[in-house]
Tab-separated table of C-alpha atoms in Angstrom:
chain	number	residue	atom	x	y	z
A	1	UNK	CA	0.000	0.000	0.000
A	2	UNK	CA	1.137	3.520	-0.699
A	3	UNK	CA	1.930	5.602	2.350
A	4	UNK	CA	3.311	8.998	3.303
A	5	UNK	CA	6.723	8.072	1.874
A	6	UNK	CA	5.151	7.730	-1.575
A	7	UNK	CA	4.195	11.420	-1.564
A	8	UNK	CA	7.154	13.178	0.053
A	9	UNK	CA	9.848	14.870	-1.951
A	10	UNK	CA	10.794	17.826	-4.090
A	11	UNK	CA	9.532	19.220	-7.376
A	12	UNK	CA	12.367	19.974	-9.781
A	13	UNK	CA	12.900	22.976	-12.017
A	14	UNK	CA	12.841	22.489	-15.760
A	15	UNK	CA	10.567	22.494	-18.803
A	16	UNK	CA	9.689	19.157	-20.449
A	17	UNK	CA	10.186	19.067	-24.228
A	18	UNK	CA	7.821	16.234	-25.199
A	19	UNK	CA	4.207	16.297	-26.311
A	20	UNK	CA	0.912	14.866	-25.125
A	21	UNK	CA	-0.535	12.117	-27.279
A	22	UNK	CA	-2.131	8.687	-26.781
A	23	UNK	CA	-1.014	5.088	-26.442
A	24	UNK	CA	-3.700	2.454	-26.972
A	25	UNK	CA	-6.658	4.152	-25.248
A	26	UNK	CA	-4.607	6.072	-22.695
A	27	UNK	CA	-3.336	9.631	-22.761
A	28	UNK	CA	0.448	9.673	-22.766
A	29	UNK	CA	3.450	11.976	-22.595
A	30	UNK	CA	5.699	11.168	-25.567
A	31	UNK	CA	9.259	12.272	-26.310
A	32	UNK	CA	11.899	11.023	-28.751
A	33	UNK	CA	11.893	9.831	-32.344
A	34	UNK	CA	13.500	6.394	-32.578
A	35	UNK	CA	11.344	4.225	-34.847
A	36	UNK	CA	12.736	0.930	-33.509
A	37	UNK	CA	13.313	1.378	-29.763
A	38	UNK	CA	10.719	2.416	-27.178
A	39	UNK	CA	10.637	2.793	-23.415
A	40	UNK	CA	7.404	2.917	-21.434
A	41	UNK	CA	7.666	4.791	-18.150
A	42	UNK	CA	5.112	3.830	-15.508
A	43	UNK	CA	4.878	6.802	-13.129
A	44	UNK	CA	4.479	6.963	-9.387
A	45	UNK	CA	1.335	8.269	-7.676
A	46	UNK	CA	1.814	11.791	-9.075
A	47	UNK	CA	1.087	10.424	-12.509
A	48	UNK	CA	1.836	11.214	-16.121
A	49	UNK	CA	1.709	15.017	-15.804
A	50	UNK	CA	4.296	15.286	-12.988
A	51	UNK	CA	7.139	17.493	-14.218
A	52	UNK	CA	9.891	15.454	-12.534
A	53	UNK	CA	8.963	12.296	-14.385
A	54	UNK	CA	8.489	14.139	-17.665
A	55	UNK	CA	12.016	15.529	-17.273
A	56	UNK	CA	13.297	12.017	-16.584
A	57	UNK	CA	11.487	10.787	-19.699
A	58	UNK	CA	13.215	13.520	-21.726
A	59	UNK	CA	16.553	12.367	-20.328
A	60	UNK	CA	15.943	8.713	-21.206
A	61	UNK	CA	14.810	9.607	-24.738
A	62	UNK	CA	18.022	11.532	-25.377
A	63	UNK	CA	20.567	9.367	-23.578
A	64	UNK	CA	19.183	5.949	-24.559
A	65	UNK	CA	18.118	7.075	-28.047
A	66	UNK	CA	14.559	5.841	-27.648
A	67	UNK	CA	10.997	7.025	-28.047
A	68	UNK	CA	9.628	7.297	-24.516
A	69	UNK	CA	5.969	6.975	-23.573
A	70	UNK	CA	4.593	7.774	-20.118
A	71	UNK	CA	0.862	6.930	-20.128
A	72	UNK	CA	-1.844	7.918	-17.672
A	73	UNK	CA	-2.682	4.795	-15.671
A	74	UNK	CA	-4.819	6.548	-13.053
A	75	UNK	CA	-7.984	7.255	-15.053
A	76	UNK	CA	-7.338	10.968	-15.443
A	77	UNK	CA	-6.909	11.551	-11.698
A	78	UNK	CA	-3.840	13.699	-10.973
A	79	UNK	CA	-2.410	14.116	-7.496
A	80	UNK	CA	-1.923	17.808	-6.646
A	81	UNK	CA	1.815	18.359	-6.946
A	82	UNK	CA	1.599	21.163	-4.390
A	83	UNK	CA	1.779	18.379	-1.815
A	84	UNK	CA	5.392	17.772	-2.819
A	85	UNK	CA	6.213	21.340	-1.776
A	86	UNK	CA	3.745	21.561	1.123
A	87	UNK	CA	3.565	18.161	2.760
A	88	UNK	CA	1.163	19.429	5.442
A	89	UNK	CA	-1.566	18.900	2.823
A	90	UNK	CA	-1.116	15.117	2.897
A	91	UNK	CA	-4.346	14.736	4.885
A	92	UNK	CA	-6.372	16.127	1.973
A	93	UNK	CA	-5.823	12.957	-0.047
A	94	UNK	CA	-8.145	9.963	-0.015
A	95	UNK	CA	-5.533	7.281	-0.539
A	96	UNK	CA	-7.936	4.466	0.275
A	97	UNK	CA	-10.058	5.475	-2.716
A	98	UNK	CA	-6.951	5.864	-4.855
A	99	UNK	CA	-5.829	2.338	-3.954
A	100	UNK	CA	-9.251	0.928	-4.796
A	101	UNK	CA	-9.585	2.819	-8.081
A	102	UNK	CA	-6.065	1.881	-9.208
A	103	UNK	CA	-5.636	-1.635	-7.892
A	104	UNK	CA	-3.687	-4.231	-9.830
A	105	UNK	CA	-6.890	-5.819	-11.066
A	106	UNK	CA	-8.322	-2.495	-12.285
A	107	UNK	CA	-5.281	-1.151	-14.149
A	108	UNK	CA	-3.627	-4.310	-15.420
A	109	UNK	CA	-5.691	-4.469	-18.684
A	110	UNK	CA	-4.575	-0.915	-19.579
A	111	UNK	CA	-0.934	-1.639	-18.811
A	112	UNK	CA	-1.030	-4.755	-20.974
A	113	UNK	CA	-2.837	-2.970	-23.827
A	114	UNK	CA	-0.271	-0.165	-23.886
A	115	UNK	CA	2.669	-2.560	-24.110
A	116	UNK	CA	0.925	-4.613	-26.774
A	117	UNK	CA	0.434	-1.412	-28.770
A	118	UNK	CA	4.168	-0.703	-28.500
A	119	UNK	CA	5.003	-4.300	-29.412
A	120	UNK	CA	3.107	-3.906	-32.671
A	121	UNK	CA	5.216	-0.876	-33.627
A	122	UNK	CA	8.706	-1.194	-32.111
A	123	UNK	CA	11.409	-3.857	-32.328
A	124	UNK	CA	12.752	-3.387	-28.789
A	125	UNK	CA	10.871	-2.259	-25.682
A	126	UNK	CA	12.056	-1.453	-22.175
A	127	UNK	CA	9.971	-0.603	-19.112
A	128	UNK	CA	10.923	1.821	-16.332
A	129	UNK	CA	8.583	1.893	-13.340
A	130	UNK	CA	8.591	4.054	-10.225
A	131	UNK	CA	6.746	3.208	-6.995
A	132	UNK	CA	3.368	2.029	-8.363
A	133	UNK	CA	5.179	1.095	-11.553
A	134	UNK	CA	7.279	-1.450	-9.680
A	135	UNK	CA	4.794	-4.304	-9.530
A	136	UNK	CA	3.473	-3.547	-13.016
A	137	UNK	CA	6.768	-3.725	-14.864
A	138	UNK	CA	7.496	-7.060	-13.175
A	139	UNK	CA	4.148	-8.304	-14.469
A	140	UNK	CA	4.960	-7.038	-17.976
A	141	UNK	CA	8.300	-8.856	-17.861
A	142	UNK	CA	6.769	-12.104	-16.656
A	143	UNK	CA	8.008	-15.392	-18.096
A	144	UNK	CA	4.397	-16.421	-18.727
A	145	UNK	CA	4.471	-14.410	-21.963
A	146	UNK	CA	5.953	-16.165	-24.987
A	147	UNK	CA	7.077	-14.430	-27.046
A	148	UNK	CA	8.029	-11.945	-24.359
A	149	UNK	CA	6.351	-8.565	-24.197
A	150	UNK	CA	9.470	-6.534	-23.397
A	151	UNK	CA	13.244	-6.879	-23.573
A	152	UNK	CA	14.078	-5.603	-20.083
A	153	UNK	CA	12.711	-3.746	-17.062
A	154	UNK	CA	14.039	-1.315	-14.482
A	155	UNK	CA	12.305	-0.193	-11.320
A	156	UNK	CA	13.058	2.362	-8.611
A	157	UNK	CA	11.547	2.138	-5.102
A	158	UNK	CA	8.801	-0.346	-6.130
A	159	UNK	CA	5.483	-0.566	-4.302
A	160	UNK	CA	3.032	-3.501	-4.095
A	161	UNK	CA	5.704	-5.865	-5.440
A	162	UNK	CA	5.475	-9.487	-4.250
A	163	UNK	CA	7.918	-12.383	-4.078
A	164	UNK	CA	5.759	-14.227	-6.601
A	165	UNK	CA	6.130	-11.396	-9.103
A	166	UNK	CA	9.898	-11.389	-8.541
A	167	UNK	CA	10.052	-15.163	-9.053
A	168	UNK	CA	8.064	-14.967	-12.290
A	169	UNK	CA	10.346	-12.480	-14.030
A	170	UNK	CA	11.450	-13.645	-17.466
A	171	UNK	CA	13.590	-10.746	-18.710
A	172	UNK	CA	16.659	-8.873	-17.396
A	173	UNK	CA	15.668	-6.767	-14.378
A	174	UNK	CA	17.287	-3.830	-12.596
A	175	UNK	CA	16.115	-2.613	-9.168
A	176	UNK	CA	17.104	0.750	-7.662
A	177	UNK	CA	16.201	0.279	-4.015
A	178	UNK	CA	16.656	2.952	-1.331
A	179	UNK	CA	17.882	2.050	2.129
A	180	UNK	CA	14.817	3.525	3.880
A	181	UNK	CA	11.575	2.311	2.349
A	182	UNK	CA	8.532	0.879	4.180
A	183	UNK	CA	6.971	-0.002	0.815
A	184	UNK	CA	9.935	-2.119	-0.345
A	185	UNK	CA	10.773	-3.868	2.906
A	186	UNK	CA	14.199	-5.087	4.033
A	187	UNK	CA	12.945	-8.636	3.510
A	188	UNK	CA	12.014	-7.935	-0.118
A	189	UNK	CA	15.241	-6.013	-0.702
A	190	UNK	CA	17.279	-8.950	0.571
A	191	UNK	CA	15.189	-11.245	-1.605
A	192	UNK	CA	15.668	-9.129	-4.724
A	193	UNK	CA	18.766	-6.928	-4.743
A	194	UNK	CA	21.126	-4.500	-3.050
A	195	UNK	CA	20.113	-0.927	-2.196
A	196	UNK	CA	21.177	2.723	-2.395
A	197	UNK	CA	22.462	3.730	1.077
A	198	UNK	CA	21.443	6.921	2.828
A	199	UNK	CA	18.340	7.703	0.765
A	200	UNK	CA	14.605	7.053	1.087
A	201	UNK	CA	11.618	5.978	-0.979
A	202	UNK	CA	11.042	8.299	-3.976
A	203	UNK	CA	14.691	9.389	-4.215
A	204	UNK	CA	14.725	8.712	-7.967
A	205	UNK	CA	11.721	10.886	-8.822
A	206	UNK	CA	11.455	13.407	-5.983
A	207	UNK	CA	14.897	13.632	-4.404
A	208	UNK	CA	16.253	16.930	-3.093
A	209	UNK	CA	18.786	18.339	-5.614
A	210	UNK	CA	20.211	20.550	-2.858
A	211	UNK	CA	21.090	17.561	-0.679
A	212	UNK	CA	24.463	16.104	-1.639
A	213	UNK	CA	23.628	12.480	-0.800
A	214	UNK	CA	20.258	12.571	-2.547
A	215	UNK	CA	21.637	14.368	-5.597
A	216	UNK	CA	24.400	11.790	-6.029
A	217	UNK	CA	21.870	8.975	-5.666
A	218	UNK	CA	19.546	10.581	-8.245
A	219	UNK	CA	22.378	10.965	-10.735
A	220	UNK	CA	23.650	7.440	-10.126
A	221	UNK	CA	20.119	6.114	-10.455
A	222	UNK	CA	19.210	7.724	-13.756
A	223	UNK	CA	22.640	6.971	-15.230
A	224	UNK	CA	22.340	3.334	-14.159
A	225	UNK	CA	18.939	3.104	-15.834
A	226	UNK	CA	20.293	4.671	-19.013
A	227	UNK	CA	23.173	2.158	-19.104
A	228	UNK	CA	20.785	-0.714	-18.453
A	229	UNK	CA	18.409	0.315	-21.246
A	230	UNK	CA	21.288	0.880	-23.679
A	231	UNK	CA	22.654	-2.585	-22.966
A	232	UNK	CA	19.413	-4.450	-23.545
A	233	UNK	CA	17.727	-2.265	-26.170
A	234	UNK	CA	20.763	-1.456	-28.325
A	235	UNK	CA	23.261	-4.156	-27.361
């Protein structure tokens, strides 16, 4: 379940350069122009309009040389980003309703349809998922699909991920796990991978650029994801 840690953080400065379009039946932020290689970004609770994740999508499009899609998987509901700057407003959110409206069962058909739409157009597909996107990119990389849906996945501070979903992975997987994260527990971290010391849940999408430790972790994280996508989508 999402908690306070899934909403804390900082909103970054910058102007995204992509455009708004559609993927399957979902609105999507799109950036890049590679006709063969695509990356689908599955955003955290702040959704497809959040400037931080649009800026990250711009970065992946340029550095990986890919067309990047970040669809809306929350039915048009957008978390107010003012909460990132003014966390005292956390109590205004009805997270129980958000969980119900965006459960795995509710959103899985849209996630699958979007990747199938990409599969019909691109030769190589990678998935990057943050928070909520953690469980979903594991599902999309499941070994139950033959031929496989995607070439590789990468996730940062995943939420709702289970051991069963980890066990069922059928493609190369990268996990960027923070040291402090009630959503991705020490037990799951030990089960899955090593972690980034000294940082907390959401460091990859809402870290503080004025904090030296967080800034280094953000840079390491996005560069690691770029290298991972280059290896499996262009290698």
